[in-house]
Amino acid sequence: MVDVGGSKEAADAKIKVYLEDNIRLPQTHKIIFGGSHDNGYVNALRSVITEGFRDKLILMPGYAEVALDIKALALPELRIPDLFITTKLVPLSYTAIASGPPPGLPIPPRVAAQNGHLSNSSTTSVSTPHAPADILSTSPRRNSIQSYKSALQAGRPDPVAYETSDSSVSTDANDAHPAQLIHFTPRMSSPGRQRRLNPKLVESVALCLYQLT
């Protein structure tokens, strides 16, 4: 036996391959074919008959009527009473197959309610777990945590106008922020380099001053 799935045409390809492979084996004496109700297998049957394997084929009809094209092949039949059901099954839609539970499992309440089989025993109450009250009350809020950016902005002083010079520093209180006044200590400037004087220039200047006096 080969499991081919739940689709309607899933078994066709595998049945044809099994028929063509096994009928050519010298160990195969007879093949009992049970798909005589479907005209889709007539080409596969004609192919093996043309190759000379007609004497290996036996039909086993599942219903009272055989497909017209297969019946025209005039193959021998083997009928066993009560082996198959006499009425043809109606295939379910794909939606019903996909939504239904697997065989052997109980029907879910929602599916049972749609089918009209909902009872008091099948209804169950589902409780949602809640966190304890003490955990909720003691857990800190996310908004209360101060971020790194806000901490930097809080510690940054407000800008104040400063006026610096070489000798003194003057701070105007009116230009500063009214909420905070910061005392600023200026950095002392390094002394300038001493200029080198030309001795000849000094002598000439002194001589001129002496002549004037």
PDB file of C-alpha atoms in Angstrom:
ATOM      1  CA  MET A   1       0.000   0.000   0.000  1.00  0.00           C
ATOM      2  CA  VAL A   2       1.115   3.545  -0.788  1.00  0.00           C
ATOM      3  CA  ASP A   3      -0.199   6.648   0.985  1.00  0.00           C
ATOM      4  CA  VAL A   4      -0.807   9.252  -1.724  1.00  0.00           C
ATOM      5  CA  GLY A   5      -2.545  11.957   0.374  1.00  0.00           C
ATOM      6  CA  GLY A   6      -6.076  13.343   0.433  1.00  0.00           C
ATOM      7  CA  SER A   7      -6.270  14.997  -2.985  1.00  0.00           C
ATOM      8  CA  LYS A   8      -8.501  13.510  -5.654  1.00  0.00           C
ATOM      9  CA  GLU A   9      -5.902  13.158  -8.429  1.00  0.00           C
ATOM     10  CA  ALA A  10      -2.921  12.362  -6.168  1.00  0.00           C
ATOM     11  CA  ALA A  11      -3.110   8.603  -6.764  1.00  0.00           C
ATOM     12  CA  ASP A  12      -3.279   8.677 -10.576  1.00  0.00           C
ATOM     13  CA  ALA A  13       0.423   9.216 -11.272  1.00  0.00           C
ATOM     14  CA  LYS A  14       1.590   6.625  -8.746  1.00  0.00           C
ATOM     15  CA  ILE A  15      -0.888   3.981  -9.904  1.00  0.00           C
ATOM     16  CA  LYS A  16       0.210   4.393 -13.528  1.00  0.00           C
ATOM     17  CA  VAL A  17       3.905   4.124 -12.614  1.00  0.00           C
ATOM     18  CA  TYR A  18       3.321   1.047 -10.438  1.00  0.00           C
ATOM     19  CA  LEU A  19       1.323  -0.565 -13.252  1.00  0.00           C
ATOM     20  CA  GLU A  20       3.963   0.047 -15.928  1.00  0.00           C
ATOM     21  CA  ASP A  21       6.903  -1.008 -13.730  1.00  0.00           C
ATOM     22  CA  ASN A  22       5.451  -4.151 -12.167  1.00  0.00           C
ATOM     23  CA  ILE A  23       3.757  -5.574 -15.271  1.00  0.00           C
ATOM     24  CA  ARG A  24       7.151  -5.789 -17.031  1.00  0.00           C
ATOM     25  CA  LEU A  25       8.759  -7.858 -14.278  1.00  0.00           C
ATOM     26  CA  PRO A  26       9.081 -11.558 -15.129  1.00  0.00           C
ATOM     27  CA  GLN A  27       8.114 -12.394 -11.542  1.00  0.00           C
ATOM     28  CA  THR A  28       4.687 -10.746 -11.997  1.00  0.00           C
ATOM     29  CA  HIS A  29       2.051 -13.336 -12.929  1.00  0.00           C
ATOM     30  CA  LYS A  30      -1.142 -11.248 -12.721  1.00  0.00           C
ATOM     31  CA  ILE A  31      -2.069  -7.661 -11.892  1.00  0.00           C
ATOM     32  CA  ILE A  32      -5.543  -7.089 -10.485  1.00  0.00           C
ATOM     33  CA  PHE A  33      -6.483  -3.551 -11.445  1.00  0.00           C
ATOM     34  CA  GLY A  34      -9.156  -1.844  -9.323  1.00  0.00           C
ATOM     35  CA  GLY A  35      -9.463   1.460 -11.162  1.00  0.00           C
ATOM     36  CA  SER A  36     -11.925   0.366 -13.831  1.00  0.00           C
ATOM     37  CA  HIS A  37     -14.394   3.137 -12.875  1.00  0.00           C
ATOM     38  CA  ASP A  38     -12.083   5.939 -14.131  1.00  0.00           C
ATOM     39  CA  ASN A  39     -11.476   6.547 -17.829  1.00  0.00           C
ATOM     40  CA  GLY A  40      -8.241   8.343 -16.940  1.00  0.00           C
ATOM     41  CA  TYR A  41      -6.420   4.994 -16.727  1.00  0.00           C
ATOM     42  CA  VAL A  42      -7.416   3.813 -20.217  1.00  0.00           C
ATOM     43  CA  ASN A  43      -4.261   5.153 -21.897  1.00  0.00           C
ATOM     44  CA  ALA A  44      -2.010   3.385 -19.388  1.00  0.00           C
ATOM     45  CA  LEU A  45      -3.917   0.123 -19.907  1.00  0.00           C
ATOM     46  CA  ARG A  46      -3.727   0.442 -23.687  1.00  0.00           C
ATOM     47  CA  SER A  47       0.013   1.071 -23.496  1.00  0.00           C
ATOM     48  CA  VAL A  48       0.777  -2.153 -21.603  1.00  0.00           C
ATOM     49  CA  ILE A  49      -1.671  -4.104 -23.803  1.00  0.00           C
ATOM     50  CA  THR A  50       0.163  -2.874 -26.911  1.00  0.00           C
ATOM     51  CA  GLU A  51       3.468  -4.060 -25.427  1.00  0.00           C
ATOM     52  CA  GLY A  52       2.063  -7.590 -25.106  1.00  0.00           C
ATOM     53  CA  PHE A  53       1.080  -7.776 -21.441  1.00  0.00           C
ATOM     54  CA  ARG A  54      -2.654  -8.221 -21.979  1.00  0.00           C
ATOM     55  CA  ASP A  55      -2.706 -11.688 -20.386  1.00  0.00           C
ATOM     56  CA  LYS A  56      -1.403 -10.226 -17.098  1.00  0.00           C
ATOM     57  CA  LEU A  57      -4.316  -7.788 -16.620  1.00  0.00           C
ATOM     58  CA  ILE A  58      -7.464  -8.538 -14.622  1.00  0.00           C
ATOM     59  CA  LEU A  59     -10.072  -5.903 -13.786  1.00  0.00           C
ATOM     60  CA  MET A  60     -11.725  -5.753 -10.363  1.00  0.00           C
ATOM     61  CA  PRO A  61     -14.733  -3.427 -10.646  1.00  0.00           C
ATOM     62  CA  GLY A  62     -15.650  -1.538  -7.498  1.00  0.00           C
ATOM     63  CA  TYR A  63     -19.051  -0.394  -8.750  1.00  0.00           C
ATOM     64  CA  ALA A  64     -21.767  -2.020 -10.806  1.00  0.00           C
ATOM     65  CA  GLU A  65     -20.830   0.020 -13.864  1.00  0.00           C
ATOM     66  CA  VAL A  66     -17.422   0.089 -15.560  1.00  0.00           C
ATOM     67  CA  ALA A  67     -16.088   3.096 -17.448  1.00  0.00           C
ATOM     68  CA  LEU A  68     -16.996   2.954 -21.131  1.00  0.00           C
ATOM     69  CA  ASP A  69     -13.462   3.254 -22.529  1.00  0.00           C
ATOM     70  CA  ILE A  70     -12.099   0.620 -20.127  1.00  0.00           C
ATOM     71  CA  LYS A  71     -15.039  -1.688 -20.832  1.00  0.00           C
ATOM     72  CA  ALA A  72     -14.213  -1.489 -24.541  1.00  0.00           C
ATOM     73  CA  LEU A  73     -10.835  -3.125 -23.834  1.00  0.00           C
ATOM     74  CA  ALA A  74     -12.654  -6.396 -23.067  1.00  0.00           C
ATOM     75  CA  LEU A  75     -10.353  -7.410 -20.221  1.00  0.00           C
ATOM     76  CA  PRO A  76     -11.275 -10.273 -17.870  1.00  0.00           C
ATOM     77  CA  GLU A  77     -13.069  -9.209 -14.645  1.00  0.00           C
ATOM     78  CA  LEU A  78     -12.952 -10.483 -11.092  1.00  0.00           C
ATOM     79  CA  ARG A  79     -15.931  -9.531  -8.924  1.00  0.00           C
ATOM     80  CA  ILE A  80     -16.010 -10.274  -5.193  1.00  0.00           C
ATOM     81  CA  PRO A  81     -19.373  -9.580  -3.486  1.00  0.00           C
ATOM     82  CA  ASP A  82     -19.381  -7.109  -0.569  1.00  0.00           C
ATOM     83  CA  LEU A  83     -15.695  -6.277  -1.050  1.00  0.00           C
ATOM     84  CA  PHE A  84     -16.371  -2.651  -2.035  1.00  0.00           C
ATOM     85  CA  ILE A  85     -19.277  -0.316  -1.285  1.00  0.00           C
ATOM     86  CA  THR A  86     -21.815  -0.093  -4.097  1.00  0.00           C
ATOM     87  CA  THR A  87     -22.387   3.689  -3.898  1.00  0.00           C
ATOM     88  CA  LYS A  88     -19.773   6.185  -4.999  1.00  0.00           C
ATOM     89  CA  LEU A  89     -18.410   8.504  -2.324  1.00  0.00           C
ATOM     90  CA  VAL A  90     -18.870  12.248  -2.770  1.00  0.00           C
ATOM     91  CA  PRO A  91     -15.549  14.030  -2.179  1.00  0.00           C
ATOM     92  CA  LEU A  92     -15.510  16.738   0.484  1.00  0.00           C
ATOM     93  CA  SER A  93     -14.472  20.256  -0.351  1.00  0.00           C
ATOM     94  CA  TYR A  94     -10.931  21.348   0.372  1.00  0.00           C
ATOM     95  CA  THR A  95     -12.128  23.788   3.042  1.00  0.00           C
ATOM     96  CA  ALA A  96     -13.913  21.085   4.994  1.00  0.00           C
ATOM     97  CA  ILE A  97     -10.871  18.797   4.817  1.00  0.00           C
ATOM     98  CA  ALA A  98      -8.438  21.513   5.922  1.00  0.00           C
ATOM     99  CA  SER A  99     -10.584  22.843   8.797  1.00  0.00           C
ATOM    100  CA  GLY A 100     -11.736  19.509  10.188  1.00  0.00           C
ATOM    101  CA  PRO A 101      -9.832  17.658  12.932  1.00  0.00           C
ATOM    102  CA  PRO A 102      -7.760  14.544  12.156  1.00  0.00           C
ATOM    103  CA  PRO A 103      -9.536  11.190  12.493  1.00  0.00           C
ATOM    104  CA  GLY A 104      -9.857   9.980  16.060  1.00  0.00           C
ATOM    105  CA  LEU A 105      -9.641  13.415  17.708  1.00  0.00           C
ATOM    106  CA  PRO A 106     -12.583  15.208  19.390  1.00  0.00           C
ATOM    107  CA  ILE A 107     -14.359  17.946  17.457  1.00  0.00           C
ATOM    108  CA  PRO A 108     -13.437  21.474  18.614  1.00  0.00           C
ATOM    109  CA  PRO A 109     -16.315  23.499  20.144  1.00  0.00           C
ATOM    110  CA  ARG A 110     -16.258  26.087  17.324  1.00  0.00           C
ATOM    111  CA  VAL A 111     -16.532  23.455  14.585  1.00  0.00           C
ATOM    112  CA  ALA A 112     -19.174  21.585  16.563  1.00  0.00           C
ATOM    113  CA  ALA A 113     -21.219  24.771  16.971  1.00  0.00           C
ATOM    114  CA  GLN A 114     -21.182  25.340  13.218  1.00  0.00           C
ATOM    115  CA  ASN A 115     -22.319  21.760  12.636  1.00  0.00           C
ATOM    116  CA  GLY A 116     -25.093  22.042  15.257  1.00  0.00           C
ATOM    117  CA  HIS A 117     -23.567  19.564  17.745  1.00  0.00           C
ATOM    118  CA  LEU A 118     -22.622  21.955  20.538  1.00  0.00           C
ATOM    119  CA  SER A 119     -23.508  20.625  23.996  1.00  0.00           C
ATOM    120  CA  ASN A 120     -22.932  21.739  27.561  1.00  0.00           C
ATOM    121  CA  SER A 121     -20.195  19.171  28.048  1.00  0.00           C
ATOM    122  CA  SER A 122     -18.147  20.493  25.133  1.00  0.00           C
ATOM    123  CA  THR A 123     -18.065  24.114  26.322  1.00  0.00           C
ATOM    124  CA  THR A 124     -15.070  25.009  28.420  1.00  0.00           C
ATOM    125  CA  SER A 125     -14.094  28.245  30.108  1.00  0.00           C
ATOM    126  CA  VAL A 126     -10.602  29.552  29.566  1.00  0.00           C
ATOM    127  CA  SER A 127      -9.162  31.818  32.237  1.00  0.00           C
ATOM    128  CA  THR A 128      -6.469  34.307  31.410  1.00  0.00           C
ATOM    129  CA  PRO A 129      -3.614  34.383  33.941  1.00  0.00           C
ATOM    130  CA  HIS A 130      -3.082  37.731  35.662  1.00  0.00           C
ATOM    131  CA  ALA A 131      -0.014  39.002  37.403  1.00  0.00           C
ATOM    132  CA  PRO A 132      -0.179  39.381  41.245  1.00  0.00           C
ATOM    133  CA  ALA A 133      -1.164  42.782  42.578  1.00  0.00           C
ATOM    134  CA  ASP A 134       1.999  43.173  44.689  1.00  0.00           C
ATOM    135  CA  ILE A 135       4.214  42.638  41.665  1.00  0.00           C
ATOM    136  CA  LEU A 136       2.295  45.217  39.652  1.00  0.00           C
ATOM    137  CA  SER A 137       2.455  47.776  42.474  1.00  0.00           C
ATOM    138  CA  THR A 138       6.177  47.366  43.180  1.00  0.00           C
ATOM    139  CA  SER A 139       7.337  47.210  39.585  1.00  0.00           C
ATOM    140  CA  PRO A 140       8.984  50.500  38.556  1.00  0.00           C
ATOM    141  CA  ARG A 141       7.664  52.466  35.689  1.00  0.00           C
ATOM    142  CA  ARG A 142       9.713  52.794  32.571  1.00  0.00           C
ATOM    143  CA  ASN A 143       9.099  56.530  32.339  1.00  0.00           C
ATOM    144  CA  SER A 144      10.709  57.152  35.769  1.00  0.00           C
ATOM    145  CA  ILE A 145      14.150  55.992  34.610  1.00  0.00           C
ATOM    146  CA  GLN A 146      16.295  58.948  33.595  1.00  0.00           C
ATOM    147  CA  SER A 147      18.043  58.525  30.287  1.00  0.00           C
ATOM    148  CA  TYR A 148      21.691  59.343  29.640  1.00  0.00           C
ATOM    149  CA  LYS A 149      20.774  62.223  27.324  1.00  0.00           C
ATOM    150  CA  SER A 150      18.465  63.869  29.856  1.00  0.00           C
ATOM    151  CA  ALA A 151      21.116  63.535  32.585  1.00  0.00           C
ATOM    152  CA  LEU A 152      23.647  65.349  30.421  1.00  0.00           C
ATOM    153  CA  GLN A 153      21.167  68.100  29.599  1.00  0.00           C
ATOM    154  CA  ALA A 154      20.289  68.535  33.291  1.00  0.00           C
ATOM    155  CA  GLY A 155      23.940  68.935  34.336  1.00  0.00           C
ATOM    156  CA  ARG A 156      24.814  71.361  31.521  1.00  0.00           C
ATOM    157  CA  PRO A 157      24.916  75.006  32.728  1.00  0.00           C
ATOM    158  CA  ASP A 158      22.941  77.699  31.002  1.00  0.00           C
ATOM    159  CA  PRO A 159      24.936  80.004  28.702  1.00  0.00           C
ATOM    160  CA  VAL A 160      26.087  83.303  30.242  1.00  0.00           C
ATOM    161  CA  ALA A 161      27.641  86.216  28.360  1.00  0.00           C
ATOM    162  CA  TYR A 162      31.228  86.832  29.310  1.00  0.00           C
ATOM    163  CA  GLU A 163      33.568  89.647  28.311  1.00  0.00           C
ATOM    164  CA  THR A 164      37.281  88.952  28.701  1.00  0.00           C
ATOM    165  CA  SER A 165      40.337  91.208  28.247  1.00  0.00           C
ATOM    166  CA  ASP A 166      44.073  90.975  28.878  1.00  0.00           C
ATOM    167  CA  SER A 167      43.904  92.590  32.308  1.00  0.00           C
ATOM    168  CA  SER A 168      40.416  92.050  33.717  1.00  0.00           C
ATOM    169  CA  VAL A 169      37.181  90.121  33.254  1.00  0.00           C
ATOM    170  CA  SER A 170      33.774  91.795  33.578  1.00  0.00           C
ATOM    171  CA  THR A 171      30.503  89.843  33.975  1.00  0.00           C
ATOM    172  CA  ASP A 172      27.170  91.496  33.357  1.00  0.00           C
ATOM    173  CA  ALA A 173      24.437  90.081  35.657  1.00  0.00           C
ATOM    174  CA  ASN A 174      21.637  91.380  33.442  1.00  0.00           C
ATOM    175  CA  ASP A 175      22.803  89.236  30.491  1.00  0.00           C
ATOM    176  CA  ALA A 176      22.941  86.040  32.602  1.00  0.00           C
ATOM    177  CA  HIS A 177      20.063  83.607  33.036  1.00  0.00           C
ATOM    178  CA  PRO A 178      17.847  84.689  35.946  1.00  0.00           C
ATOM    179  CA  ALA A 179      17.667  81.169  37.409  1.00  0.00           C
ATOM    180  CA  GLN A 180      21.402  80.587  37.722  1.00  0.00           C
ATOM    181  CA  LEU A 181      24.510  82.773  37.832  1.00  0.00           C
ATOM    182  CA  ILE A 182      27.838  81.077  37.247  1.00  0.00           C
ATOM    183  CA  HIS A 183      31.118  82.538  38.463  1.00  0.00           C
ATOM    184  CA  PHE A 184      33.662  82.245  35.718  1.00  0.00           C
ATOM    185  CA  THR A 185      37.393  82.320  36.416  1.00  0.00           C
ATOM    186  CA  PRO A 186      39.272  83.482  33.317  1.00  0.00           C
ATOM    187  CA  ARG A 187      42.439  81.835  32.209  1.00  0.00           C
ATOM    188  CA  MET A 188      45.467  84.047  32.655  1.00  0.00           C
ATOM    189  CA  SER A 189      47.139  84.923  29.408  1.00  0.00           C
ATOM    190  CA  SER A 190      50.797  84.150  29.030  1.00  0.00           C
ATOM    191  CA  PRO A 191      53.146  87.159  29.020  1.00  0.00           C
ATOM    192  CA  GLY A 192      54.193  88.446  25.645  1.00  0.00           C
ATOM    193  CA  ARG A 193      57.651  87.994  24.306  1.00  0.00           C
ATOM    194  CA  GLN A 194      60.169  90.834  24.963  1.00  0.00           C
ATOM    195  CA  ARG A 195      61.249  92.739  21.888  1.00  0.00           C
ATOM    196  CA  ARG A 196      64.918  92.854  21.028  1.00  0.00           C
ATOM    197  CA  LEU A 197      66.263  96.428  20.367  1.00  0.00           C
ATOM    198  CA  ASN A 198      69.084  97.186  17.994  1.00  0.00           C
ATOM    199  CA  PRO A 199      72.009  98.700  19.938  1.00  0.00           C
ATOM    200  CA  LYS A 200      72.902 101.040  17.088  1.00  0.00           C
ATOM    201  CA  LEU A 201      69.354 102.353  17.042  1.00  0.00           C
ATOM    202  CA  VAL A 202      69.569 103.059  20.774  1.00  0.00           C
ATOM    203  CA  GLU A 203      72.854 104.906  20.382  1.00  0.00           C
ATOM    204  CA  SER A 204      71.537 107.045  17.540  1.00  0.00           C
ATOM    205  CA  VAL A 205      68.404 107.974  19.479  1.00  0.00           C
ATOM    206  CA  ALA A 206      70.456 108.856  22.546  1.00  0.00           C
ATOM    207  CA  LEU A 207      72.796 110.997  20.439  1.00  0.00           C
ATOM    208  CA  CYS A 208      69.883 112.898  18.942  1.00  0.00           C
ATOM    209  CA  LEU A 209      68.421 113.570  22.360  1.00  0.00           C
ATOM    210  CA  TYR A 210      71.811 114.775  23.614  1.00  0.00           C
ATOM    211  CA  GLN A 211      72.189 117.212  20.741  1.00  0.00           C
ATOM    212  CA  LEU A 212      68.688 118.590  21.329  1.00  0.00           C
ATOM    213  CA  THR A 213      69.440 119.289  24.955  1.00  0.00           C
TER     214      THR A 213
END
